[in-house]
PDB file of C-alpha atoms in Angstrom:
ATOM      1  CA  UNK A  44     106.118  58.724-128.644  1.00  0.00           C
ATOM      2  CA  UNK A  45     107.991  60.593-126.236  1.00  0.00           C
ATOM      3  CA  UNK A  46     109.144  57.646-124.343  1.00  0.00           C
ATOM      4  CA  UNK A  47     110.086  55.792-127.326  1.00  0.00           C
ATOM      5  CA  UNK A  48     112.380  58.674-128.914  1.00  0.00           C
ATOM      6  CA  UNK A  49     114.025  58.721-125.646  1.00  0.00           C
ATOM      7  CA  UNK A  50     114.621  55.020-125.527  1.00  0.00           C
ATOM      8  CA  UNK A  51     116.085  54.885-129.132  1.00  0.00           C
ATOM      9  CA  UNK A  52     118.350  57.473-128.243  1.00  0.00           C
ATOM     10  CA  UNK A  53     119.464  55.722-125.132  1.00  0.00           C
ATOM     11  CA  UNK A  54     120.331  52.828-126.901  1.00  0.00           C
ATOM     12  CA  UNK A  55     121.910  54.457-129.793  1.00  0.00           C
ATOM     13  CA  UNK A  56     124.334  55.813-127.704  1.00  0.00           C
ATOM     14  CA  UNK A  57     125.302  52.667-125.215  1.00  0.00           C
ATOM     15  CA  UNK A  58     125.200  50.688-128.839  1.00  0.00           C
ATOM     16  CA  UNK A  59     127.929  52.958-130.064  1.00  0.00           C
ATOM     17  CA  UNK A  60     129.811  52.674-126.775  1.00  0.00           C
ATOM     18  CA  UNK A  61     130.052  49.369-126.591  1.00  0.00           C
ATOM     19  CA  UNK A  62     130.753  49.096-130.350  1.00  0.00           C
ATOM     20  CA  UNK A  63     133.492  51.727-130.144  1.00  0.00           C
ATOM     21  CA  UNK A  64     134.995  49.939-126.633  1.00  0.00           C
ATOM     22  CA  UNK A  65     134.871  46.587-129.275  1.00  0.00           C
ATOM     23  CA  UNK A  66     136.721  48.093-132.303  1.00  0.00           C
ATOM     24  CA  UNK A  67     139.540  49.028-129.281  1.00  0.00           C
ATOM     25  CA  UNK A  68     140.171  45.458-129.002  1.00  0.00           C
ATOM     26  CA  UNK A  69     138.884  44.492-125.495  1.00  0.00           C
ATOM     27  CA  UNK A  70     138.091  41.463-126.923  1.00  0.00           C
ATOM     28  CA  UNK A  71     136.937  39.122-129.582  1.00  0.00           C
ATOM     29  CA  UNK A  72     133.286  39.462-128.895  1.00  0.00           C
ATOM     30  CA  UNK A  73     130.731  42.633-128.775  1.00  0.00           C
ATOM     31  CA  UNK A  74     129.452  40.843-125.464  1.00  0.00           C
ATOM     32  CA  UNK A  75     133.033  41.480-124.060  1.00  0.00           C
ATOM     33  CA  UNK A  76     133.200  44.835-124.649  1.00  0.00           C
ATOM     34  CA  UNK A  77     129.536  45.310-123.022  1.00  0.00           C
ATOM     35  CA  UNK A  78     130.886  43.552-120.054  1.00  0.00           C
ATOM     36  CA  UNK A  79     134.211  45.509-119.563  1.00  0.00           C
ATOM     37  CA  UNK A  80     131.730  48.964-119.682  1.00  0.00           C
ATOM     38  CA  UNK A  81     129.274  47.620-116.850  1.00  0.00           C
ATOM     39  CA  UNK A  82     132.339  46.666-114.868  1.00  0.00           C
ATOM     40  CA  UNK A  83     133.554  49.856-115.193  1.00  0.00           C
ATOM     41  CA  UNK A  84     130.205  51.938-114.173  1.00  0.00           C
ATOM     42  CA  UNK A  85     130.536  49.703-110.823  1.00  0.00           C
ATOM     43  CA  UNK A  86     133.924  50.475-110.209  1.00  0.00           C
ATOM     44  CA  UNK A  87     132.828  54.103-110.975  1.00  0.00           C
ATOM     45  CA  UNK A  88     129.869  54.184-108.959  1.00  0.00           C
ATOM     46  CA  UNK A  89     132.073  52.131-105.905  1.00  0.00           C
ATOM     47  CA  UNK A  90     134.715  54.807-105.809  1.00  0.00           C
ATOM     48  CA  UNK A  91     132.550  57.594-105.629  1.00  0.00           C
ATOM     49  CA  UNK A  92     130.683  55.806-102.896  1.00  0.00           C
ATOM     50  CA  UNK A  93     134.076  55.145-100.888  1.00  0.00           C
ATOM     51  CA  UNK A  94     133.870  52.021-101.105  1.00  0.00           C
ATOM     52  CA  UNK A  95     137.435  51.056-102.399  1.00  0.00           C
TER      53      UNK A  95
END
């Protein structure tokens, strides 16, 4: 139960992001929007790393 509740919540919350990122205008699609987000989380992840 647990486990589920914290799943739900999870993907509440990314749902919402991407939704939110969509209603921006990033681009005509919901799938665009979920794309943009990951890209950004590497790029994220990258620069704290040092990478670039």
């Amino acid at each position: 139960e647990e486990t589920r509740r914290r799943l739900e919540a999870i993907m509440a919350n990314n749902f919402k992001r991407v939704y939110d990122k969509w209603v921006s205008g990033t681009g005509k699609m919901m799938r665009d929007a979920a794309y943009v987000l990951a890209v950004e989380r590497v790029y994220k992840a990258m620069k704290l790393r040092g990478w670039i």
